XYZ file of C-alpha atoms in Angstrom:
633
model
C -41.133 21.349 -31.600
C -37.625 20.042 -31.152
C -36.419 17.155 -28.984
C -33.444 17.612 -26.683
C -30.112 16.486 -27.896
C -28.278 13.668 -26.013
C -25.236 15.259 -24.153
C -22.232 13.597 -25.751
C -19.873 14.945 -23.184
C -18.644 13.007 -20.136
C -20.044 13.853 -16.762
C -19.492 17.546 -15.898
C -17.940 17.469 -12.421
C -17.981 21.189 -11.719
C -21.778 21.426 -12.379
C -22.427 18.604 -9.811
C -20.500 20.604 -7.172
C -22.259 23.800 -7.899
C -25.652 22.167 -7.854
C -24.970 20.651 -4.412
C -23.772 24.020 -3.043
C -26.905 25.780 -4.287
C -29.049 23.025 -2.907
C -27.565 23.358 0.581
C -27.180 27.163 0.428
C -29.792 28.685 -1.737
C -29.021 32.106 -0.445
C -25.647 32.292 -2.338
C -27.301 31.997 -5.839
C -27.001 35.010 -7.933
C -29.036 35.991 -11.015
C -28.239 33.545 -13.760
C -27.720 30.669 -11.243
C -24.131 31.501 -10.311
C -22.516 31.476 -6.928
C -21.771 34.668 -5.009
C -18.497 33.890 -3.180
C -18.862 36.749 -0.685
C -22.431 35.458 0.324
C -20.889 31.971 0.730
C -18.271 33.245 3.099
C -21.073 35.065 5.075
C -23.190 31.887 5.123
C -20.286 29.844 6.388
C -19.198 32.496 8.855
C -16.003 31.866 10.817
C -15.428 28.444 9.194
C -13.940 30.161 6.071
C -10.217 30.678 6.267
C -9.386 33.839 4.455
C -5.718 33.992 5.603
C -2.847 34.268 3.098
C -0.946 31.496 4.922
C -2.565 28.179 5.575
C -1.604 24.554 5.795
C -1.912 22.796 2.428
C -0.166 21.196 -0.468
C 0.622 22.993 -3.729
C 2.972 22.559 -6.669
C 3.594 24.128 -10.037
C 0.646 23.074 -12.241
C -1.844 22.221 -9.416
C -4.342 24.724 -10.922
C -4.203 22.994 -14.225
C -5.269 19.799 -12.534
C -8.728 21.392 -11.921
C -8.912 22.454 -15.548
C -8.205 18.912 -16.584
C -10.754 17.592 -14.228
C -13.497 19.984 -15.238
C -12.840 19.649 -19.020
C -15.318 16.876 -20.159
C -14.315 14.167 -22.538
C -15.777 13.995 -26.020
C -14.544 10.468 -26.588
C -16.217 7.192 -26.748
C -15.394 3.548 -25.931
C -15.678 1.360 -29.081
C -16.610 -2.356 -28.588
C -14.151 -4.912 -29.936
C -15.928 -8.202 -29.836
C -13.249 -10.086 -31.657
C -10.686 -9.466 -28.878
C -13.158 -10.295 -26.155
C -14.195 -13.565 -24.422
C -17.895 -14.264 -24.195
C -18.673 -10.578 -25.210
C -22.508 -11.002 -25.190
C -22.799 -12.434 -21.748
C -19.887 -11.175 -19.600
C -19.919 -8.137 -17.239
C -16.201 -7.843 -16.943
C -14.364 -5.155 -18.871
C -10.932 -4.465 -20.273
C -10.562 -0.979 -21.647
C -7.705 0.112 -23.831
C -6.967 3.766 -23.578
C -5.675 6.698 -21.545
C -7.079 6.180 -17.976
C -7.819 9.914 -17.518
C -10.170 10.011 -20.445
C -11.707 6.618 -19.558
C -12.262 7.643 -15.979
C -14.120 10.713 -17.257
C -16.198 8.564 -19.606
C -17.177 6.163 -16.790
C -18.374 8.970 -14.517
C -22.121 8.878 -15.689
C -22.487 5.047 -15.691
C -20.405 3.989 -12.735
C -20.510 6.868 -10.227
C -20.835 5.429 -6.746
C -20.775 1.773 -8.033
C -17.271 0.571 -7.468
C -16.574 -1.147 -4.176
C -12.784 -1.536 -4.493
C -10.122 0.170 -6.521
C -6.578 -1.141 -6.686
C -3.925 0.652 -8.687
C -0.159 0.187 -9.138
C 0.710 3.568 -10.751
C 4.223 4.588 -12.058
C 6.552 4.989 -9.077
C 8.377 7.956 -10.722
C 11.671 6.267 -10.608
C 12.963 8.081 -13.714
C 12.220 5.278 -16.137
C 8.436 5.375 -16.169
C 6.396 6.396 -19.191
C 5.116 9.869 -18.788
C 2.809 11.993 -21.003
C 4.054 14.827 -23.176
C 6.396 17.399 -21.952
C 3.838 20.080 -22.010
C 1.466 17.858 -20.023
C -1.566 19.121 -21.854
C -3.684 15.914 -21.317
C -6.611 15.522 -23.514
C -8.223 12.976 -25.916
C -6.180 14.792 -28.651
C -3.049 13.878 -26.716
C -4.033 10.203 -26.531
C -4.923 10.054 -30.198
C -1.610 11.560 -31.146
C 0.190 9.241 -28.919
C -1.445 6.073 -30.402
C -0.964 7.250 -33.909
C -4.608 7.833 -34.694
C -3.909 11.514 -35.647
C -0.845 13.158 -37.072
C 1.188 15.285 -34.658
C 3.844 17.822 -35.021
C 6.411 18.456 -32.246
C 4.988 16.135 -29.709
C 7.527 14.292 -27.524
C 6.548 11.394 -25.276
C 9.085 9.827 -23.011
C 10.324 9.462 -19.497
C 10.198 11.747 -16.395
C 13.838 11.888 -15.267
C 15.074 13.206 -11.977
C 17.175 15.986 -13.907
C 13.869 17.642 -14.764
C 13.173 20.780 -12.759
C 9.600 19.599 -12.208
C 10.256 15.899 -11.509
C 7.824 15.590 -8.654
C 5.381 18.226 -9.896
C 4.842 16.294 -13.097
C 4.014 13.176 -11.355
C 1.576 14.877 -8.956
C -0.046 16.626 -11.834
C -0.528 13.189 -13.500
C -1.999 11.513 -10.337
C -4.233 14.161 -8.817
C -7.029 14.271 -11.550
C -7.024 10.408 -11.712
C -7.462 10.111 -7.931
C -10.153 12.772 -7.936
C -12.148 11.096 -10.702
C -11.607 7.696 -9.178
C -13.172 8.853 -5.822
C -16.370 9.738 -7.662
C -16.675 6.135 -8.917
C -16.269 4.587 -5.317
C -19.378 3.456 -3.441
C -20.013 5.096 -0.103
C -18.579 1.877 1.487
C -15.790 1.731 -0.953
C -12.066 1.541 -0.656
C -8.962 2.307 -2.758
C -5.500 0.672 -2.487
C -2.449 2.336 -4.098
C 0.940 0.636 -4.452
C 3.897 2.996 -4.151
C 7.530 3.022 -3.019
C 9.661 5.570 -1.120
C 10.048 7.967 -4.093
C 6.556 9.380 -3.901
C 5.075 7.915 -0.738
C 5.046 11.209 1.068
C 3.538 13.125 -1.869
C 0.876 10.458 -2.583
C -0.305 10.489 1.005
C -0.801 14.270 0.945
C -2.542 14.032 -2.282
C -4.803 11.307 -0.926
C -5.444 13.368 2.304
C -6.715 16.165 0.112
C -8.686 14.169 -2.403
C -10.198 11.556 0.000
C -9.776 13.461 3.362
C -7.560 12.720 6.305
C -10.434 11.148 8.250
C -10.793 8.463 5.410
C -7.283 7.152 5.855
C -7.404 3.478 6.685
C -3.744 2.669 6.865
C -0.248 2.562 5.258
C 0.521 -1.146 4.770
C 4.236 -1.877 4.147
C 4.623 -4.873 1.792
C 7.645 -7.045 1.661
C 7.582 -7.178 -2.049
C 11.095 -8.100 -2.970
C 13.830 -10.441 -1.845
C 16.338 -7.573 -1.785
C 17.491 -4.765 -3.965
C 21.254 -4.638 -3.956
C 21.052 -1.777 -6.346
C 19.590 0.364 -3.588
C 21.838 3.249 -2.674
C 22.370 2.787 1.098
C 20.319 -0.301 2.284
C 18.867 -3.184 0.472
C 15.180 -2.045 -0.163
C 12.878 -5.063 0.286
C 9.507 -3.308 0.914
C 7.032 -1.016 -0.808
C 3.801 0.427 0.509
C 0.059 0.030 -0.041
C -1.920 3.127 1.034
C -5.592 2.547 1.824
C -8.397 5.148 1.941
C -12.129 4.959 2.220
C -14.903 6.898 0.608
C -16.976 7.171 3.809
C -15.513 5.143 6.770
C -18.740 5.588 8.653
C -20.287 3.152 6.177
C -17.142 0.983 5.475
C -16.432 -2.312 7.259
C -12.831 -3.432 7.043
C -12.551 -7.106 6.340
C -10.273 -9.338 8.411
C -8.649 -12.718 8.876
C -10.649 -15.828 10.007
C -9.161 -16.573 13.400
C -10.058 -19.018 16.231
C -11.208 -17.171 19.332
C -12.664 -18.268 22.744
C -15.331 -16.771 24.809
C -18.652 -17.367 22.985
C -20.535 -18.129 26.236
C -23.738 -16.061 25.657
C -26.719 -17.385 23.855
C -29.018 -15.476 21.442
C -32.363 -17.318 21.474
C -33.616 -15.502 18.280
C -30.560 -16.312 16.137
C -29.845 -19.623 17.924
C -26.152 -18.707 18.128
C -23.482 -18.233 20.849
C -21.880 -14.793 20.943
C -19.510 -12.592 22.858
C -19.522 -8.832 23.133
C -17.338 -5.826 22.663
C -18.051 -2.074 23.373
C -20.151 -0.271 20.811
C -18.272 2.928 21.948
C -15.007 3.636 20.314
C -11.936 3.222 22.352
C -8.264 4.012 21.911
C -7.046 6.698 19.569
C -9.660 9.211 18.159
C -12.259 8.190 20.666
C -13.106 11.536 22.046
C -16.191 13.627 20.937
C -14.011 16.270 19.425
C -12.254 13.672 17.374
C -15.467 12.599 15.575
C -18.253 14.974 16.431
C -20.655 13.280 14.094
C -20.345 9.969 15.949
C -21.630 11.591 19.215
C -25.305 11.115 19.548
C -27.751 9.456 21.832
C -29.456 5.888 21.654
C -32.500 4.948 23.616
C -32.085 2.412 26.422
C -34.753 -0.139 27.392
C -36.048 2.218 30.147
C -36.371 5.040 27.684
C -33.228 6.820 28.922
C -30.922 8.496 26.451
C -27.508 6.914 26.422
C -24.394 8.799 25.093
C -20.928 7.294 24.484
C -19.048 8.376 27.580
C -15.331 7.638 28.168
C -14.050 6.061 31.524
C -12.914 9.468 32.607
C -16.455 10.827 32.321
C -15.885 12.868 29.290
C -17.837 12.553 26.023
C -16.612 9.997 23.686
C -18.057 8.696 20.377
C -19.713 5.560 18.917
C -17.904 3.318 16.426
C -20.725 3.698 13.934
C -22.750 6.356 12.161
C -26.424 6.874 13.180
C -27.440 5.007 10.023
C -25.261 2.005 10.685
C -26.275 2.062 14.423
C -29.873 1.874 13.490
C -29.124 -1.143 11.110
C -27.306 -2.933 13.985
C -30.399 -2.456 16.184
C -32.760 -3.712 13.491
C -30.538 -6.875 12.953
C -30.320 -7.672 16.688
C -26.545 -7.148 16.713
C -26.411 -4.922 19.790
C -27.399 -5.202 23.460
C -27.678 -3.030 26.509
C -26.148 -4.062 29.837
C -26.995 -2.280 33.048
C -24.125 -1.012 35.157
C -25.416 0.568 38.373
C -27.803 3.272 37.278
C -26.131 3.483 33.826
C -26.550 1.513 30.604
C -23.593 0.343 28.447
C -24.182 -0.584 24.873
C -22.238 -3.611 23.487
C -21.862 -5.169 19.977
C -22.698 -8.826 19.566
C -19.996 -10.981 17.927
C -21.631 -14.127 16.784
C -19.970 -17.486 16.453
C -20.586 -18.792 12.916
C -22.758 -21.841 12.604
C -20.149 -23.815 10.670
C -17.080 -23.499 12.931
C -15.621 -21.625 15.806
C -13.878 -18.886 13.773
C -14.518 -15.071 13.674
C -12.866 -12.310 11.737
C -10.183 -10.386 13.436
C -8.366 -7.286 12.002
C -5.621 -7.921 9.497
C -2.129 -6.690 10.531
C -0.482 -3.747 8.628
C 2.656 -5.669 7.755
C 2.168 -7.519 4.472
C 4.868 -10.202 4.563
C 2.821 -13.316 3.732
C 1.322 -12.350 0.387
C 4.114 -13.053 -2.078
C 6.671 -10.835 -3.754
C 7.268 -9.703 -7.354
C 9.269 -12.978 -7.711
C 6.045 -14.845 -7.078
C 4.222 -12.569 -9.612
C 6.879 -13.247 -12.206
C 6.596 -17.026 -11.585
C 2.848 -16.846 -11.959
C 3.092 -15.045 -15.255
C 5.819 -17.456 -16.537
C 3.536 -20.401 -15.895
C 0.703 -18.775 -17.929
C 3.164 -17.873 -20.755
C 5.063 -21.054 -20.650
C 5.452 -20.828 -24.435
C 7.861 -17.902 -23.998
C 11.514 -17.969 -22.852
C 10.741 -15.359 -20.289
C 7.554 -13.501 -19.021
C 6.258 -10.640 -21.222
C 6.054 -8.177 -18.316
C 8.647 -7.169 -15.666
C 7.921 -7.120 -11.924
C 4.260 -8.069 -12.001
C 2.443 -7.939 -8.593
C 1.498 -11.349 -7.205
C -2.127 -12.413 -7.125
C -1.811 -13.217 -3.405
C -1.363 -9.524 -2.697
C -4.588 -8.546 -4.570
C -6.497 -11.369 -2.905
C -5.468 -10.114 0.549
C -6.531 -6.577 -0.357
C -9.900 -7.801 -1.656
C -10.365 -9.441 1.735
C -9.449 -6.311 3.651
C -11.594 -4.269 1.297
C -14.631 -6.617 1.853
C -15.313 -6.831 -1.906
C -17.878 -9.462 -1.831
C -20.705 -11.095 -3.792
C -21.056 -9.168 -7.038
C -19.015 -6.043 -6.154
C -17.059 -4.269 -8.861
C -13.238 -4.085 -8.594
C -11.445 -1.418 -10.709
C -7.828 -1.178 -11.701
C -6.971 1.633 -14.026
C -3.200 0.994 -14.154
C -3.903 -2.570 -15.102
C -0.361 -3.598 -16.323
C -0.199 -7.271 -16.968
C -3.757 -7.800 -15.585
C -2.883 -9.270 -12.120
C -6.242 -7.700 -10.720
C -8.393 -9.527 -13.279
C -6.449 -12.727 -12.702
C -7.006 -12.374 -8.823
C -10.730 -11.652 -9.150
C -11.318 -14.682 -11.366
C -9.327 -16.806 -9.108
C -11.116 -15.645 -6.010
C -14.492 -16.074 -7.553
C -13.578 -19.739 -8.125
C -12.432 -20.157 -4.536
C -15.549 -18.720 -2.802
C -18.116 -19.096 -5.658
C -18.255 -15.327 -5.877
C -19.402 -13.195 -8.730
C -17.294 -10.107 -8.531
C -16.684 -7.970 -11.694
C -13.568 -6.390 -12.734
C -12.879 -3.318 -14.832
C -9.223 -3.090 -16.068
C -7.988 0.001 -17.919
C -4.563 0.017 -19.544
C -2.816 2.457 -21.908
C -1.539 0.804 -25.122
C 2.010 1.642 -24.177
C 4.276 0.201 -26.954
C 6.415 -2.753 -25.998
C 10.169 -2.230 -26.944
C 11.123 -3.786 -30.261
C 13.786 -5.871 -28.485
C 11.457 -6.997 -25.692
C 10.351 -10.635 -25.365
C 6.720 -9.421 -25.477
C 7.141 -7.716 -28.859
C 8.890 -10.719 -30.319
C 5.964 -12.851 -29.244
C 3.594 -10.591 -31.097
C 2.390 -8.357 -28.211
C 2.745 -4.768 -29.599
C 1.457 -3.014 -26.490
C 1.161 -3.500 -22.770
C -2.666 -3.649 -23.281
C -2.157 -6.669 -25.553
C -0.483 -8.511 -22.685
C -3.228 -7.500 -20.261
C -5.876 -9.013 -22.454
C -3.901 -12.138 -23.320
C -3.068 -12.846 -19.602
C -6.761 -12.852 -18.760
C -7.668 -14.957 -21.702
C -4.999 -17.541 -20.462
C -6.428 -17.410 -16.974
C -9.923 -18.050 -18.119
C -8.789 -20.957 -20.248
C -6.928 -22.447 -17.364
C -9.832 -22.085 -14.829
C -12.262 -23.524 -17.363
C -10.084 -26.518 -17.881
C -9.784 -27.032 -14.101
C -13.540 -26.926 -13.690
C -14.575 -28.733 -16.775
C -17.739 -26.480 -17.077
C -18.874 -27.044 -13.545
C -21.747 -24.920 -12.423
C -21.730 -22.517 -9.410
C -23.675 -23.181 -6.321
C -26.529 -21.099 -7.763
C -26.635 -23.428 -10.814
C -25.272 -20.911 -13.195
C -21.940 -20.834 -15.149
C -19.375 -18.516 -13.660
C -18.760 -15.206 -15.561
C -15.418 -16.004 -17.208
C -15.065 -13.514 -19.921
C -14.496 -9.841 -20.680
C -15.691 -7.236 -23.060
C -12.859 -5.132 -24.767
C -13.400 -1.480 -25.450
C -10.936 0.919 -27.034
C -10.824 4.741 -26.516
C -11.564 6.795 -29.607
C -13.082 10.015 -30.779
C -16.934 10.217 -30.397
C -18.869 8.425 -33.292
C -20.612 11.769 -33.784
C -18.893 14.874 -35.271
C -19.473 17.906 -33.113
C -20.108 21.440 -34.217
C -17.025 23.484 -33.675
C -18.137 27.072 -33.396
C -14.598 28.426 -33.183
C -13.546 26.626 -36.234
C -16.329 28.105 -38.292
C -15.529 31.678 -37.677
C -14.023 34.018 -40.079
C -13.921 31.679 -43.194
C -16.768 30.719 -45.656
C -14.826 27.552 -46.504
C -14.639 26.560 -42.839
C -18.326 27.452 -42.281
C -19.278 25.311 -45.353
C -17.262 22.341 -44.018
C -18.891 22.626 -40.617
C -22.412 22.654 -42.260
C -21.400 19.435 -44.244
C -20.201 17.760 -40.915
C -23.512 18.727 -39.324
C -25.497 17.019 -42.031
C -23.411 13.854 -42.076
C -22.487 13.833 -38.379
C -21.626 10.176 -37.973
C -17.895 9.334 -38.552
C -16.923 7.079 -41.393
C -16.340 3.315 -40.605
C -18.353 3.478 -37.379
C -20.664 0.471 -36.775
C -24.056 0.287 -35.127
C -22.527 -1.296 -32.125
C -20.065 1.586 -31.825
C -22.963 3.975 -31.862
C -25.175 1.773 -29.597
C -22.481 1.637 -26.789
C -21.772 5.335 -26.959
C -25.390 6.172 -26.422
C -25.629 3.634 -23.705
C -22.568 5.151 -21.889
C -23.535 8.742 -22.404
C -27.052 7.956 -21.147
C -25.621 6.720 -17.834
C -26.006 2.902 -18.350
C -22.990 0.604 -17.548
C -21.219 -0.962 -20.447
C -22.421 -4.404 -19.247
C -26.007 -3.523 -19.365
C -28.027 -6.402 -21.045
C -29.268 -5.384 -24.525
C -31.941 -7.078 -26.462
C -32.839 -6.468 -30.164
C -36.515 -5.926 -30.792
C -38.572 -5.707 -33.913
C -41.145 -2.961 -33.710
C -43.213 -1.724 -36.696
C -40.883 -3.649 -38.988
C -37.860 -1.792 -37.672
C -34.995 -2.714 -35.383
C -34.945 -1.257 -31.768
C -32.410 -1.960 -29.015
C -33.846 -2.511 -25.591
C -31.386 -1.860 -22.659
C -31.818 -2.752 -18.896
C -34.993 -4.672 -19.376
C -36.650 -2.018 -21.515
C -35.676 1.030 -19.336
C -33.890 2.547 -22.333
C -34.908 2.058 -26.126
C -32.323 3.050 -28.644
C -33.329 3.266 -32.289
C -30.665 3.725 -34.914
C -32.946 3.339 -37.967
C -32.175 5.830 -40.688
C -35.923 6.239 -41.485
C -38.275 6.685 -38.529
C -42.052 6.342 -38.944
C -44.939 7.488 -36.770
C -45.969 3.848 -36.389
C -42.498 3.171 -34.933
C -42.642 6.058 -32.614
C -46.001 4.933 -31.236
C -44.785 1.232 -30.968
C -41.783 2.480 -28.834
C -43.982 4.633 -26.645
C -46.342 1.618 -26.055
C -43.366 -0.252 -24.516
C -43.355 2.389 -21.693
C -39.548 2.800 -21.411
C -38.108 5.537 -19.146
C -36.032 6.945 -22.009
C -35.876 6.810 -25.792
C -32.895 7.847 -27.964
C -33.091 8.063 -31.834
C -30.755 9.359 -34.508
C -31.758 12.849 -35.582
C -31.062 11.889 -39.185
C -33.920 9.360 -38.905
C -36.374 12.158 -39.274
C -35.007 13.117 -42.606
C -35.921 16.703 -42.198
C -39.581 15.822 -41.522
C -40.289 18.444 -38.760
C -43.949 17.297 -38.446
C -42.831 13.722 -37.522
C -40.358 15.138 -35.151
C -42.928 17.293 -33.442
C -45.269 14.330 -33.112
C -42.493 12.204 -31.583
C -41.820 14.875 -28.952
C -45.421 15.125 -28.043
C -46.027 11.322 -28.064
C -43.220 10.622 -25.636
C -44.031 13.787 -23.613
C -47.649 12.445 -23.070
C -46.348 9.207 -21.719
C -43.674 10.936 -19.470
C -40.794 9.398 -21.454
C -37.533 11.260 -21.688
C -36.748 11.638 -25.428
C -33.379 12.553 -26.854
C -31.829 12.618 -30.342
C -28.220 12.489 -31.396
């Protein structure tokens, strides 16, 4: 009896989509669990567009984007405690590596958990770093780029506007990353993307396709520069921030605290004054046909069904989904007001207990959140030992703080930036946590792009952009700690001012390459040897531990405790939900001791059984009897 093997691949996106389709439409299943496309068209009827000409966006290489998305990663993220700050206690992450591979590796552990994403991707101005000319992106590509593997004939460089596929290359780079990023977003999540005129039109179309036109929140022009006299026709002083939600039915846009009058009504339950506004949507997109899913009935005090009706008597729509509406009723945040023989539903806007301020919508024009000059000044203050900042045109932290406010990233929400640059997002999150005593977490991902030998950064000892990212956050932590002098938060705990560093690499486990073992006895023998000694050289127990944690679907910040069971070491993750045993010699006593802990899952090294099939069979049966999922690797 053999235990199942732990799947070392990243999350398989296509399988998820197929499973969801088969769940919704079981009639399209064919023998072997595949999808019959003709049956799918029949099931969907007239909603399927089979015409040759249709509205949409395409470009050379778009089909390859889906191959890239669907190709799982076989990489891992190796912990690097010596470059971290408070590695054992922090929940913040800085990951050094290609963000495409990293996003794939985060799918199992962070799917649906990220409240806010902010990215400042390459603007495609002709000087940005772009991947290889053939654009075959993979872990192999990254390893060759970073010098971890030898490569022949690979060229890395810039994407110039003399290239025949100038825009296509940029879109092919962005599409898979946006697609994978959406999977990580919580249902009430939001993504902000900085961009300029070069690709704003293409980026918006990409986002419309990936996130959906209905999830568009706004295009926020940002007065980011004092003036660019090198502009061709007019001095360009603005860029843009595109904002999209995951599901706007569940997302609440944050706003500015603003003094408002009119709190004249009294709620006796909450002991607060309040004012009201319509629960029905008004203005643009307020008709039933605009948002059909927001047209439904609610029950009035006299039992009558009330629908959202426009002043012209035509059907309208509510501002919230059914689920959100139910929550507002449960929390006492709505009220019915009789108007003749009709009922009108209103939302209650409560006056805060502390002052007379309420939140109003932020305006779209971002002209009060600093410029790149401010960002440069902030970086210069942190790196005061250098003649000039080690990074050009960093975003100001005030911009990120404003976006966090709009995105309603509160409490202990996760903020992700997978084009981290100098680390402004990490700086902003730490700074905001100090301001409001929050406990937000950040995940920063940065490619170890080499600094030029003549650059100030390189001369100061920072070989890559990722080195600058880490050093900036270290200095921010040191600065904030000095200001606070170890003060405790309002909850009596020290603030999380640290970060775990992880670096992208090949899996710690050598995989069987069936193609490589074909046609040659020598190759087959080599594969057999790899299969016997399947852990790569120079990999530590921590390397293996975190890969198993990640591939098992647990976040990298999951608390881990080391236990001693049957005189052997066992790692307990997430309060005992997962037990990981890396012992090279397993015993029946140890197997039973782990089972007695009643975890949800157990993972052991296959080599720990040392070819003892009877012990392996006993382990499978022991865990099966306790309804414990057992895997080996």
